[in-house]
Coordinates of C-alpha atoms in Angstrom, one line a residue:
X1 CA 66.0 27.0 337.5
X2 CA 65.6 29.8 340.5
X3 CA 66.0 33.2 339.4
X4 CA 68.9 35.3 341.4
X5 CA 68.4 38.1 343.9
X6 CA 70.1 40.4 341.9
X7 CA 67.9 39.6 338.5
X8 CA 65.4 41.9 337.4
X9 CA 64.7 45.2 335.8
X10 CA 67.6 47.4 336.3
X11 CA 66.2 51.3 335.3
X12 CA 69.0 54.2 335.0
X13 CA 67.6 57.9 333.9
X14 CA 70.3 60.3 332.3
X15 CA 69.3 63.7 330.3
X16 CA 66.1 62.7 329.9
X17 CA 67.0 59.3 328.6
X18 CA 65.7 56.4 330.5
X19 CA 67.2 53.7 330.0
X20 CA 65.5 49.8 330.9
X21 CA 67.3 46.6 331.0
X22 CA 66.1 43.6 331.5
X23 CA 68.7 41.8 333.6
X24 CA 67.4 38.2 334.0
X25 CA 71.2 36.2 332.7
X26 CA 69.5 32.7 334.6
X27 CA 66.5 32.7 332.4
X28 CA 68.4 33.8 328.9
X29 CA 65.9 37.3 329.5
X30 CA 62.7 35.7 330.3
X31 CA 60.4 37.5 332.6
X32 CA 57.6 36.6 334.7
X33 CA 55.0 38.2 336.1
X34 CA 57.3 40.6 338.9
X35 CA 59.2 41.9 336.5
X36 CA 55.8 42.9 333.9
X37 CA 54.9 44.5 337.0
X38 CA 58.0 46.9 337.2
X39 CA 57.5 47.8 333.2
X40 CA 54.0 48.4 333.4
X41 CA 54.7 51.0 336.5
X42 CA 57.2 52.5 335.1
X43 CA 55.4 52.7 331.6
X44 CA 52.3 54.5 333.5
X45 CA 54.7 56.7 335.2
X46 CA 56.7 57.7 332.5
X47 CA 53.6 59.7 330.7
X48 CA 54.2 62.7 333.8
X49 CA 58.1 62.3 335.2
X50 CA 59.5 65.3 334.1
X51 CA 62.9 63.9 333.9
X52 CA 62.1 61.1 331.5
X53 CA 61.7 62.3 327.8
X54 CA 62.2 59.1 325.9
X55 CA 62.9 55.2 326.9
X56 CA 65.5 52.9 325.5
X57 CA 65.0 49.3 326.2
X58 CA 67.9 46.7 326.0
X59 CA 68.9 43.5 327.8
X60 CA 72.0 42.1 329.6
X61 CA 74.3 40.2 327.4
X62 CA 74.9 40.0 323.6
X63 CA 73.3 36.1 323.5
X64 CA 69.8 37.0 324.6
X65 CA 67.5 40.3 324.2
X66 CA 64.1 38.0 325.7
X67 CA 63.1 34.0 325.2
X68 CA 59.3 35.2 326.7
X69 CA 57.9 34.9 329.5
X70 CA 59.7 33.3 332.4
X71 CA 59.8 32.9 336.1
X72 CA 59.2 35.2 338.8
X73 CA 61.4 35.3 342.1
X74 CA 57.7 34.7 344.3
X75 CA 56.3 31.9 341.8
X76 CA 52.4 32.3 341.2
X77 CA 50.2 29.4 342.1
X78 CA 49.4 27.2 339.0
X79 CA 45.8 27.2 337.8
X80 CA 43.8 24.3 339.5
X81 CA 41.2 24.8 336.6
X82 CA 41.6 24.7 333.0
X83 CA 39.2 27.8 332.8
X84 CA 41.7 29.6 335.1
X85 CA 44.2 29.8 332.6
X86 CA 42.7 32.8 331.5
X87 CA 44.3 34.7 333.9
X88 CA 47.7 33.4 333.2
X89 CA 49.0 36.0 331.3
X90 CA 47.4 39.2 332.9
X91 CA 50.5 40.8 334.1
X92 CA 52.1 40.6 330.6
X93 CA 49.0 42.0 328.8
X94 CA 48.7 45.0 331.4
X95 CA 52.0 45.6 331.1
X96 CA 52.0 45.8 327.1
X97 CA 48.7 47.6 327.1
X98 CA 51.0 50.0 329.2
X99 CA 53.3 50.3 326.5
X100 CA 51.2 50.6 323.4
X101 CA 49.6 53.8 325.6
X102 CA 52.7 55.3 326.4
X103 CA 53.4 58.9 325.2
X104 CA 56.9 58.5 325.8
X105 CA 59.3 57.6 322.7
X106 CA 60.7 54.3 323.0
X107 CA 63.8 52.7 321.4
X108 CA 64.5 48.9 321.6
X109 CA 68.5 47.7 321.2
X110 CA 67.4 43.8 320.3
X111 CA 70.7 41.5 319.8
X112 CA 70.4 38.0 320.6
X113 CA 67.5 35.8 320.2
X114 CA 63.7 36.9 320.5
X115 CA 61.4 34.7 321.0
X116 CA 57.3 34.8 322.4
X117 CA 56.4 37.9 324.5
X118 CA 60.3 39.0 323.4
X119 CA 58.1 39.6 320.1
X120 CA 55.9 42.5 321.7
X121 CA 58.9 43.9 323.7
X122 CA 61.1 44.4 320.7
X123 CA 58.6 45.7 318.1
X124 CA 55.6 47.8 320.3
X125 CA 58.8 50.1 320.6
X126 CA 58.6 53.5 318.3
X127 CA 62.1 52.6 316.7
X128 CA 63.7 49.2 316.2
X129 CA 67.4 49.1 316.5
X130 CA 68.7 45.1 315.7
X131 CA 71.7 43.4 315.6
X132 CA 72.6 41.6 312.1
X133 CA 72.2 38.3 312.1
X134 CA 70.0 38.5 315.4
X135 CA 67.5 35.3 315.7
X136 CA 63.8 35.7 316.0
X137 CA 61.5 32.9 316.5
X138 CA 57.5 33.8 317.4
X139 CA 57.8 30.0 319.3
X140 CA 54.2 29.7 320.6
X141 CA 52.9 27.1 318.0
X142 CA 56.0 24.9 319.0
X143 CA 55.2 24.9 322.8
X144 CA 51.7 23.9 322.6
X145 CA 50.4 27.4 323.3
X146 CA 48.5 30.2 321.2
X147 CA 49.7 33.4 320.5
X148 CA 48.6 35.4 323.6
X149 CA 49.4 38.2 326.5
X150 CA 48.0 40.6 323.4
X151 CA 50.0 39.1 320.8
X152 CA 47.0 39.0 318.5
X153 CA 45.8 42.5 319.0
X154 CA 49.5 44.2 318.0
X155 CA 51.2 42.6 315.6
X156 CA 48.8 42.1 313.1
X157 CA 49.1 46.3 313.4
X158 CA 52.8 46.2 313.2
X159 CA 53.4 42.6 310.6
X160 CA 51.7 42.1 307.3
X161 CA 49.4 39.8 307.7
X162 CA 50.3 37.0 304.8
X163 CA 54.0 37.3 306.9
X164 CA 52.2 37.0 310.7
X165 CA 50.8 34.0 309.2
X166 CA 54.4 32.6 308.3
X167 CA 55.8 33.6 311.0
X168 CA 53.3 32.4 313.8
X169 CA 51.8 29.4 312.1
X170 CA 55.3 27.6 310.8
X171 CA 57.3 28.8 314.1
X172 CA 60.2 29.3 312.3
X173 CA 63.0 31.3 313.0
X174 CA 63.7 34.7 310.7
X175 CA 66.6 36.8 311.3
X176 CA 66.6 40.6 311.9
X177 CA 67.8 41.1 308.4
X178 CA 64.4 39.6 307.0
X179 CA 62.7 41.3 309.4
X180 CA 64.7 44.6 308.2
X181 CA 63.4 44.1 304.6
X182 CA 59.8 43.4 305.9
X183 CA 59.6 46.9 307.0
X184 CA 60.1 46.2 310.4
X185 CA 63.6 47.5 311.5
X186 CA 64.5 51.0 311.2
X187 CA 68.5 50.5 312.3
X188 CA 69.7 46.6 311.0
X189 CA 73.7 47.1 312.6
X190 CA 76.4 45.1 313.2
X191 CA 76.0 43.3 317.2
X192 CA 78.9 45.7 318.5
X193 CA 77.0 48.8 317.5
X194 CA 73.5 48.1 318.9
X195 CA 73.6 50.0 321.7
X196 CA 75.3 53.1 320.8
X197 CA 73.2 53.1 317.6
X198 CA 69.6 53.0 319.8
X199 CA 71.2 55.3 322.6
X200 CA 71.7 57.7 319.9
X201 CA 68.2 58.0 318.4
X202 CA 67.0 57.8 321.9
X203 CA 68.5 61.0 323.0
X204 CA 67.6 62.6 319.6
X205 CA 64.1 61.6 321.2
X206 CA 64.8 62.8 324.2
X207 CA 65.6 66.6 322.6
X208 CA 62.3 66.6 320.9
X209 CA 59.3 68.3 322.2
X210 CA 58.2 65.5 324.4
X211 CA 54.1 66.0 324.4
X212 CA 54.2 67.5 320.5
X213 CA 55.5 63.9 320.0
X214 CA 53.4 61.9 322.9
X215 CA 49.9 63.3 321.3
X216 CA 51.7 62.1 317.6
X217 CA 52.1 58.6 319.5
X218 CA 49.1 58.6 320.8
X219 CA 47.2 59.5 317.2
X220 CA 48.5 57.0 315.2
X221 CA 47.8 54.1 317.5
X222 CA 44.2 55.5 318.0
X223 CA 43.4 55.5 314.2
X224 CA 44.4 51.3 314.4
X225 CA 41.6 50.9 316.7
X226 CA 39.0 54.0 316.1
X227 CA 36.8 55.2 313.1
X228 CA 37.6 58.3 311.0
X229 CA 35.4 60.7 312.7
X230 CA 36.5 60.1 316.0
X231 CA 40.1 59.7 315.2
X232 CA 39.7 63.6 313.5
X233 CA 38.2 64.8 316.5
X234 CA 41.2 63.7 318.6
X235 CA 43.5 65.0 316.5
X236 CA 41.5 68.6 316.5
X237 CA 41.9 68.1 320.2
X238 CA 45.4 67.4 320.3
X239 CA 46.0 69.9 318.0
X240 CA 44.6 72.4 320.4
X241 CA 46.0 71.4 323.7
X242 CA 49.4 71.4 321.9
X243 CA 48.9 75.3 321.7
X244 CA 49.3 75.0 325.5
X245 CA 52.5 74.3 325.4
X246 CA 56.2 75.5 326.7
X247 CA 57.7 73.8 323.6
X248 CA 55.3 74.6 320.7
X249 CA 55.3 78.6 321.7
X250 CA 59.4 78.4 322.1
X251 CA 59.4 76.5 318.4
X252 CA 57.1 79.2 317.0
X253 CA 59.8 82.2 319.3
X254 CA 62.5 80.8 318.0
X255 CA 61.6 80.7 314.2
X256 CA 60.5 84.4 314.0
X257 CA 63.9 85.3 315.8
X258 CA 65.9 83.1 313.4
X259 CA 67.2 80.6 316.5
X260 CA 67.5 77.1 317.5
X261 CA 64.7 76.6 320.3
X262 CA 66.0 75.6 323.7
X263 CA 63.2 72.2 324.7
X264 CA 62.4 71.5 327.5
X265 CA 59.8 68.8 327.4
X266 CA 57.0 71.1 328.5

C-alpha cells in the first residue's frame, strides 16, 4: 500500500484554535515515522506561538480516528539486527513525549476505530471527545508485538491498572461507551456531533488564560513522575511566575471593577 502525495498532517489555526488532522485515508489513519515528526514539531512549537491557545486533534473520515503506526511516504530501512529494533519506534515516542509536555490544552474528536499508537493519540489529550459506539482495540498482543513507543509509561497514568491489564493482555476490543464509564471520556456523543462537540471545548480552551492553564498542565503530569517535595516546590514556582502575567493581573483588574476580563493568552 503507498501512501498518497497529498496524505499527511493537515494543521489549520483559527482564534487561537489549532486544529490537527491526521489525513492518511490509504492507511485507515496510520502514521509512520514523517508524520510523528510533524506532531512532535508542532507540539514543541506550540508551547511559544502566540496564535495558538489550545489544539484540537481529529482525523479524516467517520471510519477511522488511527489503526497505529503506519507507513511513511520515504520508507525507513528495516533493522538488519534484532538489537536494532530498539530504535524502531523513536519518532513515535519523541513525538508523544512531546505531547505529554505540552502546555497547550488539547482536545481529541475520536470516531472510528483506535487501535495501538491511536491509543496514546486519543487519550494523552486534556479532554476526550468520542463517538458512541466508536471501537477501540489496544491490538499489540495480537500482532506479535509489546506494548511500546511509551505506551507503558502513560497509560498506566491515565487507565486503571486491573483494566490496562484487560485491555492490553486479552486484545480485545471495548467501545467508547466502556471506556466512558471507566472514567476515561469526558464527552461520549453521538458520531454526527463529534466534532462540533470537541471544537467547542476547544475554543472554551482557547479563551482561557493560556499559561495559568499550561503551568496547571504541566503540575499534574509532574506529580505522576516526581516526589512530594519537589512537586511543591514547582508549584511554589509556578505559582510565582504566574504573578508575571498579562492574564492573571487583568483577572485580578477585572474582579475589583466588577468586569469580565478581556484574555489574551499572555
Amino acid at each position: 500500500m503507498t501512501v498518497a502525495d497529498d496524505e499527511g498532517l493537515k494543521i489549520e489555526i483559527d482564534n487561537g484554535v489549532a486544529t490537527l488532522t491526521l489525513h492518511m485515508p490509504s492507511m485507515r489513519n496510520a502514521f509512520g515515522a514523517d508524520v510523528a515528526g510533524d506532531f512532535t514539531q508542532f507540539f514543541r512549537d506550540a508551547n511559544v506561538r502566540q496564535d495558538v491557545r489550545s489544539i484540537l486533534i481529529r482525523s479524516t473520515g467517520d471510519r477511522d480516528f488511527c489503526l497505529g503506526g503506519g507507513q511513511s511516504k520515504i520508507p525507513t530501512p528495516m533493522p538488519r539486527n534484532p538489537i536494532d529494533y530498539r530504535f524502531v519506534s523513536t519518532p513515535h515516542i519523541e513525538m508523544f513525549k512531546a505531547m505529554w509536555e505540552l502546555e497547550r490544552p488539547v482536545v481529541s474528536a475520536v470516531q472510528g476505530t483506535v487501535a495501538g499508537v491511536g491509543w496514546l493519540l486519543a487519550l494523552l489529550a486534556d479532554m476526550v471527545v468520542a463517538a458512541k459506539g466508536s471501537r477501540w482495540t489496544h491490538v499489540f498482543v495480537k500482532r506479535g508485538m509489546i506494548p511500546h513507543a511509551g505506551d507503558s509509561f502513560y497509560l498506566p497514568r491515565i487507565i486503571p491498572f486491573h483494566r490496562l491489564n484487560e485491555i492490553a493482555l486479552l486484545g480485545d476490543m471495548v467501545t467508547a461507551d466502556t471506556l466512558s464509564e471507566w472514567g476515561l471520556i469526558n464527552r461520549l456523543v453521538d458520531k454526527e456531533l463529534v466534532q462540533d462537540t470537541a471544537l467547542d471545548l476547544a475554543r472554551r480552551l482557547a479563551d482561557q488564560p493560556t499559561r495559568g492553564i499550561g503551568l496547571a498542565k504541566r503540575h499534574y503530569r509532574r506529580s505522576l513522575e516526581t516526589d512530594w517535595n519537589t512537586m511543591l516546590r514547582e508549584e511554589m514556582a509556578g505559582q510565582a511566575l504566574y504573578t508575571t502575567t498579562a492574564d492573571r493581573n487583568e483577572i485580578l483588574a477585572a474582579g475589583r471593577e466588577g468586569r469580565k476580563p478581556e484574555l489574551t493568552g499572555d
